[in-house]
Amino acid sequence: MTDRSLRLRRNAGFRRFWAASTISDFGTQIGTVAIGVLVVADLGGTATDVGLVQSAGVAPYLAVGLFAGVLADRVRRKPLLVSTDVGRALVLSCVPLLAVTGTLDVPVLAALMVAFGLLSVLNAAAHQSFLPRLLPRELLPRANARLEQSDAVAQTTGRLLGGGLVAAVGAPLTLLVDAASYAVSGLLTAATPVLDTRPQRASRSVLADLAEGTRWVYRHPTLAPLAIGTHGWFLFNAVISAAYVPYALLELGTGALGLGVTYALAGVGALLGSSASVPLSHRLGIPATIAGSRVLGAGGILVVTAAAGTEGAAAVAIAAAGQFLYGLGLGAGGPIEMAYRQGVTPDRLQGRMNATMRSFNRAAVVVGAPLGGLFADAVGLRPALWLGAAGIGAAGMLLAASGFRTASHDDEAP
C-alpha cells in the first residue's frame, strides 16, 4: 500500500464523507430503478413521460444552478450539505404517501422531482467543492477514485436491489429506502470533522461573482474544451436514459429485476474502470483516458441495441454486457475528470466552477431527455439509442482533438 493510500485511509474526515456519499449513492441507484418503473409500469407512462420526469429533476439547474455555486463559495459548505440531504429525504417520502392516497400521477411526480432537483443543485455545488477542504491536492485523484468505486458498487448492487425491491413491494415504497439513505448521509456529514470556516463577507455583487466563475471555466485553456465536451456527453446520454428503461421493459421484456441486473453490470464495469483510472491516466495521459472512456461507453450502448430481437435470459445478458462496457468507460474517466477540475481551480472558485459545469450539464439533460423521449416515441427506441451512442462517441473524439489534449497532471491552480 502506498503512502498516499495510507494517508487517505487514515483521514477521519474523508472516511466519514466517503461513508455518507456511499450510502446516498446506494439510495440513488435504488431510486433510479424505482422512478423508471414507477413512470412506465405504475403510471402507464411513455418514453416521453420518462424524459419529462428526468428533465424535471434537473430543470432547477437552469434557474439557480449558477447562483448555487456563488452560494457555496459564500457560506460554510457542511451545513449546506446536511440541510439539503434532509430536505431530499422529506421530498422522496411524499411519493408513497401520494401513491397510497391515489393522487400520484406523472405531473405530480414531475413537480416533486423539481423540488428534489432544487435541493440537489444546492447540495452538488457544495459536495464537489467539499473534498478539496478535506484533503491536499495530491490525494484528490485517489479520493475521487474511491468515491467513484463506491458509486460503482452502488450501481452494481443498488440497482439490482432496487429491481428486487420494486418487484417485491412496488416502486413507491422502494423510494422510502432512497429517502432513508439521504437522511443517514446528512447525519454522517454533520459528524465529519473538517476546517469549514465561513468565508469572508463578499465585497462584490452576486452577479459579479457569478460572472467570475463563468469566465474561469470558459476562458480556461483546458477547462473550457473539457466543459463543452462534457455538455455534449450529457446531452446525448440524456437521450439514452430516456429510451433505455422503456426499451428494456417493453421491447426486451426484462422486467424490473432484469432491468436491475443490466444496471448492476454497469456498476461492475464502473468499479473496474474506476479502480484502473489513476494508473491508466498516468500511463495514457489525462486527455486520452477521458476521451477514450467516452468512446468506450458509446460502444457499450451499441451492444445494448444488439439485444433487440432476443428475449428472456439472452436479452438480459446482451443488454448487461453492453451496460458493462458503458460503465467501464464511465468509471475510467470520471475520477480523473473530477480530480483535474478540482486541481486546477483555486478554493475560492471551487463552488462556482463546479456549479457552472454542472448547471450547463444539467441544462443539456433538460433538453436531451424530453427530446430523446419524443424521438424514441416517434422513430423508435432502438434508433434513439443509436443516436445517443453516436453523440457521446463523437463528443469523446472531438475532446481528444481540442485544446484539452495538452492537459496533464502537472497543471496547477494559480
JSON list of N, CA and C in Angstrom, two decimals, residues 82-131:
[
{"chain": "A", "resi": 82, "resn": "VAL", "atom": "N", "xyz": [-25.73, 19.15, 4.77]},
{"chain": "A", "resi": 82, "resn": "VAL", "atom": "CA", "xyz": [-26.61, 18.45, 5.71]},
{"chain": "A", "resi": 82, "resn": "VAL", "atom": "C", "xyz": [-28.07, 18.83, 5.48]},
{"chain": "A", "resi": 83, "resn": "SER", "atom": "N", "xyz": [-28.35, 20.11, 5.37]},
{"chain": "A", "resi": 83, "resn": "SER", "atom": "CA", "xyz": [-29.74, 20.56, 5.24]},
{"chain": "A", "resi": 83, "resn": "SER", "atom": "C", "xyz": [-30.38, 20.08, 3.94]},
{"chain": "A", "resi": 84, "resn": "THR", "atom": "N", "xyz": [-29.61, 20.05, 2.87]},
{"chain": "A", "resi": 84, "resn": "THR", "atom": "CA", "xyz": [-30.19, 19.61, 1.58]},
{"chain": "A", "resi": 84, "resn": "THR", "atom": "C", "xyz": [-30.39, 18.10, 1.55]},
{"chain": "A", "resi": 85, "resn": "ASP", "atom": "N", "xyz": [-29.54, 17.34, 2.24]},
{"chain": "A", "resi": 85, "resn": "ASP", "atom": "CA", "xyz": [-29.77, 15.89, 2.34]},
{"chain": "A", "resi": 85, "resn": "ASP", "atom": "C", "xyz": [-31.08, 15.60, 3.07]},
{"chain": "A", "resi": 86, "resn": "VAL", "atom": "N", "xyz": [-31.29, 16.28, 4.19]},
{"chain": "A", "resi": 86, "resn": "VAL", "atom": "CA", "xyz": [-32.52, 16.09, 4.96]},
{"chain": "A", "resi": 86, "resn": "VAL", "atom": "C", "xyz": [-33.74, 16.50, 4.13]},
{"chain": "A", "resi": 87, "resn": "GLY", "atom": "N", "xyz": [-33.63, 17.60, 3.41]},
{"chain": "A", "resi": 87, "resn": "GLY", "atom": "CA", "xyz": [-34.73, 18.06, 2.57]},
{"chain": "A", "resi": 87, "resn": "GLY", "atom": "C", "xyz": [-35.09, 17.06, 1.49]},
{"chain": "A", "resi": 88, "resn": "ARG", "atom": "N", "xyz": [-34.07, 16.45, 0.86]},
{"chain": "A", "resi": 88, "resn": "ARG", "atom": "CA", "xyz": [-34.35, 15.47, -0.19]},
{"chain": "A", "resi": 88, "resn": "ARG", "atom": "C", "xyz": [-35.02, 14.22, 0.38]},
{"chain": "A", "resi": 89, "resn": "ALA", "atom": "N", "xyz": [-34.65, 13.84, 1.59]},
{"chain": "A", "resi": 89, "resn": "ALA", "atom": "CA", "xyz": [-35.31, 12.71, 2.24]},
{"chain": "A", "resi": 89, "resn": "ALA", "atom": "C", "xyz": [-36.80, 12.98, 2.43]},
{"chain": "A", "resi": 90, "resn": "LEU", "atom": "N", "xyz": [-37.14, 14.20, 2.82]},
{"chain": "A", "resi": 90, "resn": "LEU", "atom": "CA", "xyz": [-38.54, 14.55, 3.03]},
{"chain": "A", "resi": 90, "resn": "LEU", "atom": "C", "xyz": [-39.33, 14.56, 1.72]},
{"chain": "A", "resi": 91, "resn": "VAL", "atom": "N", "xyz": [-38.72, 15.08, 0.65]},
{"chain": "A", "resi": 91, "resn": "VAL", "atom": "CA", "xyz": [-39.41, 15.14, -0.64]},
{"chain": "A", "resi": 91, "resn": "VAL", "atom": "C", "xyz": [-39.71, 13.73, -1.16]},
{"chain": "A", "resi": 92, "resn": "LEU", "atom": "N", "xyz": [-38.73, 12.85, -1.10]},
{"chain": "A", "resi": 92, "resn": "LEU", "atom": "CA", "xyz": [-38.95, 11.49, -1.60]},
{"chain": "A", "resi": 92, "resn": "LEU", "atom": "C", "xyz": [-39.98, 10.73, -0.77]},
{"chain": "A", "resi": 93, "resn": "SER", "atom": "N", "xyz": [-40.07, 11.06, 0.51]},
{"chain": "A", "resi": 93, "resn": "SER", "atom": "CA", "xyz": [-41.05, 10.40, 1.37]},
{"chain": "A", "resi": 93, "resn": "SER", "atom": "C", "xyz": [-42.49, 10.73, 0.96]},
{"chain": "A", "resi": 94, "resn": "CYS", "atom": "N", "xyz": [-42.67, 11.81, 0.21]},
{"chain": "A", "resi": 94, "resn": "CYS", "atom": "CA", "xyz": [-44.02, 12.19, -0.23]},
{"chain": "A", "resi": 94, "resn": "CYS", "atom": "C", "xyz": [-44.56, 11.25, -1.31]},
{"chain": "A", "resi": 95, "resn": "VAL", "atom": "N", "xyz": [-43.68, 10.58, -2.06]},
{"chain": "A", "resi": 95, "resn": "VAL", "atom": "CA", "xyz": [-44.14, 9.75, -3.18]},
{"chain": "A", "resi": 95, "resn": "VAL", "atom": "C", "xyz": [-45.03, 8.60, -2.72]},
{"chain": "A", "resi": 96, "resn": "PRO", "atom": "N", "xyz": [-44.60, 7.76, -1.76]},
{"chain": "A", "resi": 96, "resn": "PRO", "atom": "CA", "xyz": [-45.50, 6.68, -1.34]},
{"chain": "A", "resi": 96, "resn": "PRO", "atom": "C", "xyz": [-46.78, 7.19, -0.69]},
{"chain": "A", "resi": 97, "resn": "LEU", "atom": "N", "xyz": [-46.69, 8.33, 0.00]},
{"chain": "A", "resi": 97, "resn": "LEU", "atom": "CA", "xyz": [-47.89, 8.90, 0.62]},
{"chain": "A", "resi": 97, "resn": "LEU", "atom": "C", "xyz": [-48.92, 9.28, -0.43]},
{"chain": "A", "resi": 98, "resn": "LEU", "atom": "N", "xyz": [-48.46, 9.92, -1.50]},
{"chain": "A", "resi": 98, "resn": "LEU", "atom": "CA", "xyz": [-49.38, 10.31, -2.58]},
{"chain": "A", "resi": 98, "resn": "LEU", "atom": "C", "xyz": [-49.88, 9.10, -3.34]},
{"chain": "A", "resi": 99, "resn": "ALA", "atom": "N", "xyz": [-49.04, 8.08, -3.47]},
{"chain": "A", "resi": 99, "resn": "ALA", "atom": "CA", "xyz": [-49.46, 6.86, -4.17]},
{"chain": "A", "resi": 99, "resn": "ALA", "atom": "C", "xyz": [-50.58, 6.16, -3.39]},
{"chain": "A", "resi": 100, "resn": "VAL", "atom": "N", "xyz": [-50.46, 6.12, -2.07]},
{"chain": "A", "resi": 100, "resn": "VAL", "atom": "CA", "xyz": [-51.47, 5.47, -1.23]},
{"chain": "A", "resi": 100, "resn": "VAL", "atom": "C", "xyz": [-52.80, 6.20, -1.32]},
{"chain": "A", "resi": 101, "resn": "THR", "atom": "N", "xyz": [-52.75, 7.53, -1.41]},
{"chain": "A", "resi": 101, "resn": "THR", "atom": "CA", "xyz": [-53.99, 8.32, -1.47]},
{"chain": "A", "resi": 101, "resn": "THR", "atom": "C", "xyz": [-54.56, 8.42, -2.88]},
{"chain": "A", "resi": 102, "resn": "GLY", "atom": "N", "xyz": [-53.85, 7.83, -3.85]},
{"chain": "A", "resi": 102, "resn": "GLY", "atom": "CA", "xyz": [-54.35, 7.82, -5.22]},
{"chain": "A", "resi": 102, "resn": "GLY", "atom": "C", "xyz": [-54.22, 9.15, -5.95]},
{"chain": "A", "resi": 103, "resn": "THR", "atom": "N", "xyz": [-53.34, 10.01, -5.47]},
{"chain": "A", "resi": 103, "resn": "THR", "atom": "CA", "xyz": [-53.18, 11.34, -6.08]},
{"chain": "A", "resi": 103, "resn": "THR", "atom": "C", "xyz": [-51.87, 11.48, -6.85]},
{"chain": "A", "resi": 104, "resn": "LEU", "atom": "N", "xyz": [-51.13, 10.38, -7.01]},
{"chain": "A", "resi": 104, "resn": "LEU", "atom": "CA", "xyz": [-49.85, 10.44, -7.72]},
{"chain": "A", "resi": 104, "resn": "LEU", "atom": "C", "xyz": [-50.07, 10.19, -9.20]},
{"chain": "A", "resi": 105, "resn": "ASP", "atom": "N", "xyz": [-49.60, 11.09, -10.04]},
{"chain": "A", "resi": 105, "resn": "ASP", "atom": "CA", "xyz": [-49.58, 10.90, -11.49]},
{"chain": "A", "resi": 105, "resn": "ASP", "atom": "C", "xyz": [-48.30, 11.49, -12.02]},
{"chain": "A", "resi": 106, "resn": "VAL", "atom": "N", "xyz": [-48.10, 11.44, -13.33]},
{"chain": "A", "resi": 106, "resn": "VAL", "atom": "CA", "xyz": [-46.84, 11.91, -13.92]},
{"chain": "A", "resi": 106, "resn": "VAL", "atom": "C", "xyz": [-46.59, 13.39, -13.64]},
{"chain": "A", "resi": 107, "resn": "PRO", "atom": "N", "xyz": [-47.58, 14.30, -13.81]},
{"chain": "A", "resi": 107, "resn": "PRO", "atom": "CA", "xyz": [-47.32, 15.72, -13.50]},
{"chain": "A", "resi": 107, "resn": "PRO", "atom": "C", "xyz": [-46.96, 15.96, -12.03]},
{"chain": "A", "resi": 108, "resn": "VAL", "atom": "N", "xyz": [-47.64, 15.25, -11.11]},
{"chain": "A", "resi": 108, "resn": "VAL", "atom": "CA", "xyz": [-47.32, 15.42, -9.68]},
{"chain": "A", "resi": 108, "resn": "VAL", "atom": "C", "xyz": [-45.91, 14.90, -9.39]},
{"chain": "A", "resi": 109, "resn": "LEU", "atom": "N", "xyz": [-45.57, 13.74, -9.96]},
{"chain": "A", "resi": 109, "resn": "LEU", "atom": "CA", "xyz": [-44.22, 13.21, -9.77]},
{"chain": "A", "resi": 109, "resn": "LEU", "atom": "C", "xyz": [-43.18, 14.17, -10.33]},
{"chain": "A", "resi": 110, "resn": "ALA", "atom": "N", "xyz": [-43.45, 14.75, -11.48]},
{"chain": "A", "resi": 110, "resn": "ALA", "atom": "CA", "xyz": [-42.52, 15.72, -12.07]},
{"chain": "A", "resi": 110, "resn": "ALA", "atom": "C", "xyz": [-42.35, 16.93, -11.16]},
{"chain": "A", "resi": 111, "resn": "ALA", "atom": "N", "xyz": [-43.45, 17.38, -10.52]},
{"chain": "A", "resi": 111, "resn": "ALA", "atom": "CA", "xyz": [-43.36, 18.52, -9.61]},
{"chain": "A", "resi": 111, "resn": "ALA", "atom": "C", "xyz": [-42.49, 18.18, -8.40]},
{"chain": "A", "resi": 112, "resn": "LEU", "atom": "N", "xyz": [-42.64, 16.97, -7.87]},
{"chain": "A", "resi": 112, "resn": "LEU", "atom": "CA", "xyz": [-41.79, 16.55, -6.76]},
{"chain": "A", "resi": 112, "resn": "LEU", "atom": "C", "xyz": [-40.32, 16.49, -7.19]},
{"chain": "A", "resi": 113, "resn": "MET", "atom": "N", "xyz": [-40.09, 16.05, -8.42]},
{"chain": "A", "resi": 113, "resn": "MET", "atom": "CA", "xyz": [-38.71, 15.98, -8.91]},
{"chain": "A", "resi": 113, "resn": "MET", "atom": "C", "xyz": [-38.10, 17.38, -9.07]},
{"chain": "A", "resi": 114, "resn": "VAL", "atom": "N", "xyz": [-38.93, 18.37, -9.36]},
{"chain": "A", "resi": 114, "resn": "VAL", "atom": "CA", "xyz": [-38.43, 19.75, -9.42]},
{"chain": "A", "resi": 114, "resn": "VAL", "atom": "C", "xyz": [-37.93, 20.17, -8.04]},
{"chain": "A", "resi": 115, "resn": "ALA", "atom": "N", "xyz": [-38.73, 19.89, -6.99]},
{"chain": "A", "resi": 115, "resn": "ALA", "atom": "CA", "xyz": [-38.32, 20.23, -5.62]},
{"chain": "A", "resi": 115, "resn": "ALA", "atom": "C", "xyz": [-37.07, 19.46, -5.23]},
{"chain": "A", "resi": 116, "resn": "PHE", "atom": "N", "xyz": [-37.05, 18.17, -5.57]},
{"chain": "A", "resi": 116, "resn": "PHE", "atom": "CA", "xyz": [-35.87, 17.34, -5.30]},
{"chain": "A", "resi": 116, "resn": "PHE", "atom": "C", "xyz": [-34.65, 17.89, -6.02]},
{"chain": "A", "resi": 117, "resn": "GLY", "atom": "N", "xyz": [-34.85, 18.29, -7.28]},
{"chain": "A", "resi": 117, "resn": "GLY", "atom": "CA", "xyz": [-33.74, 18.81, -8.08]},
{"chain": "A", "resi": 117, "resn": "GLY", "atom": "C", "xyz": [-33.20, 20.12, -7.54]},
{"chain": "A", "resi": 118, "resn": "LEU", "atom": "N", "xyz": [-34.08, 20.98, -7.00]},
{"chain": "A", "resi": 118, "resn": "LEU", "atom": "CA", "xyz": [-33.62, 22.24, -6.43]},
{"chain": "A", "resi": 118, "resn": "LEU", "atom": "C", "xyz": [-32.67, 21.98, -5.26]},
{"chain": "A", "resi": 119, "resn": "LEU", "atom": "N", "xyz": [-33.05, 21.04, -4.39]},
{"chain": "A", "resi": 119, "resn": "LEU", "atom": "CA", "xyz": [-32.18, 20.70, -3.26]},
{"chain": "A", "resi": 119, "resn": "LEU", "atom": "C", "xyz": [-30.89, 20.05, -3.75]},
{"chain": "A", "resi": 120, "resn": "SER", "atom": "N", "xyz": [-30.98, 19.27, -4.82]},
{"chain": "A", "resi": 120, "resn": "SER", "atom": "CA", "xyz": [-29.79, 18.61, -5.36]},
{"chain": "A", "resi": 120, "resn": "SER", "atom": "C", "xyz": [-28.81, 19.61, -5.97]},
{"chain": "A", "resi": 121, "resn": "VAL", "atom": "N", "xyz": [-29.34, 20.68, -6.56]},
{"chain": "A", "resi": 121, "resn": "VAL", "atom": "CA", "xyz": [-28.49, 21.74, -7.11]},
{"chain": "A", "resi": 121, "resn": "VAL", "atom": "C", "xyz": [-27.61, 22.32, -6.00]},
{"chain": "A", "resi": 122, "resn": "LEU", "atom": "N", "xyz": [-28.25, 22.67, -4.90]},
{"chain": "A", "resi": 122, "resn": "LEU", "atom": "CA", "xyz": [-27.52, 23.27, -3.78]},
{"chain": "A", "resi": 122, "resn": "LEU", "atom": "C", "xyz": [-26.53, 22.29, -3.18]},
{"chain": "A", "resi": 123, "resn": "ASN", "atom": "N", "xyz": [-26.94, 21.03, -3.06]},
{"chain": "A", "resi": 123, "resn": "ASN", "atom": "CA", "xyz": [-26.07, 20.01, -2.48]},
{"chain": "A", "resi": 123, "resn": "ASN", "atom": "C", "xyz": [-24.85, 19.76, -3.36]},
{"chain": "A", "resi": 124, "resn": "ALA", "atom": "N", "xyz": [-25.08, 19.66, -4.67]},
{"chain": "A", "resi": 124, "resn": "ALA", "atom": "CA", "xyz": [-23.98, 19.35, -5.59]},
{"chain": "A", "resi": 124, "resn": "ALA", "atom": "C", "xyz": [-22.92, 20.44, -5.61]},
{"chain": "A", "resi": 125, "resn": "ALA", "atom": "N", "xyz": [-23.36, 21.69, -5.54]},
{"chain": "A", "resi": 125, "resn": "ALA", "atom": "CA", "xyz": [-22.40, 22.80, -5.56]},
{"chain": "A", "resi": 125, "resn": "ALA", "atom": "C", "xyz": [-21.46, 22.72, -4.37]},
{"chain": "A", "resi": 126, "resn": "ALA", "atom": "N", "xyz": [-21.99, 22.30, -3.22]},
{"chain": "A", "resi": 126, "resn": "ALA", "atom": "CA", "xyz": [-21.16, 22.18, -2.02]},
{"chain": "A", "resi": 126, "resn": "ALA", "atom": "C", "xyz": [-20.40, 20.87, -1.99]},
{"chain": "A", "resi": 127, "resn": "HIS", "atom": "N", "xyz": [-21.02, 19.78, -2.49]},
{"chain": "A", "resi": 127, "resn": "HIS", "atom": "CA", "xyz": [-20.42, 18.45, -2.39]},
{"chain": "A", "resi": 127, "resn": "HIS", "atom": "C", "xyz": [-19.11, 18.35, -3.15]},
{"chain": "A", "resi": 128, "resn": "GLN", "atom": "N", "xyz": [-19.10, 18.77, -4.40]},
{"chain": "A", "resi": 128, "resn": "GLN", "atom": "CA", "xyz": [-17.89, 18.66, -5.20]},
{"chain": "A", "resi": 128, "resn": "GLN", "atom": "C", "xyz": [-16.82, 19.65, -4.76]},
{"chain": "A", "resi": 129, "resn": "SER", "atom": "N", "xyz": [-17.21, 20.67, -4.00]},
{"chain": "A", "resi": 129, "resn": "SER", "atom": "CA", "xyz": [-16.26, 21.66, -3.52]},
{"chain": "A", "resi": 129, "resn": "SER", "atom": "C", "xyz": [-15.78, 21.35, -2.11]},
{"chain": "A", "resi": 130, "resn": "PHE", "atom": "N", "xyz": [-16.35, 20.32, -1.48]},
{"chain": "A", "resi": 130, "resn": "PHE", "atom": "CA", "xyz": [-16.04, 19.97, -0.10]},
{"chain": "A", "resi": 130, "resn": "PHE", "atom": "C", "xyz": [-14.76, 19.17, 0.01]},
{"chain": "A", "resi": 131, "resn": "LEU", "atom": "N", "xyz": [-14.54, 18.27, -0.96]},
{"chain": "A", "resi": 131, "resn": "LEU", "atom": "CA", "xyz": [-13.39, 17.38, -0.90]},
{"chain": "A", "resi": 131, "resn": "LEU", "atom": "C", "xyz": [-12.05, 18.12, -0.84]}
]
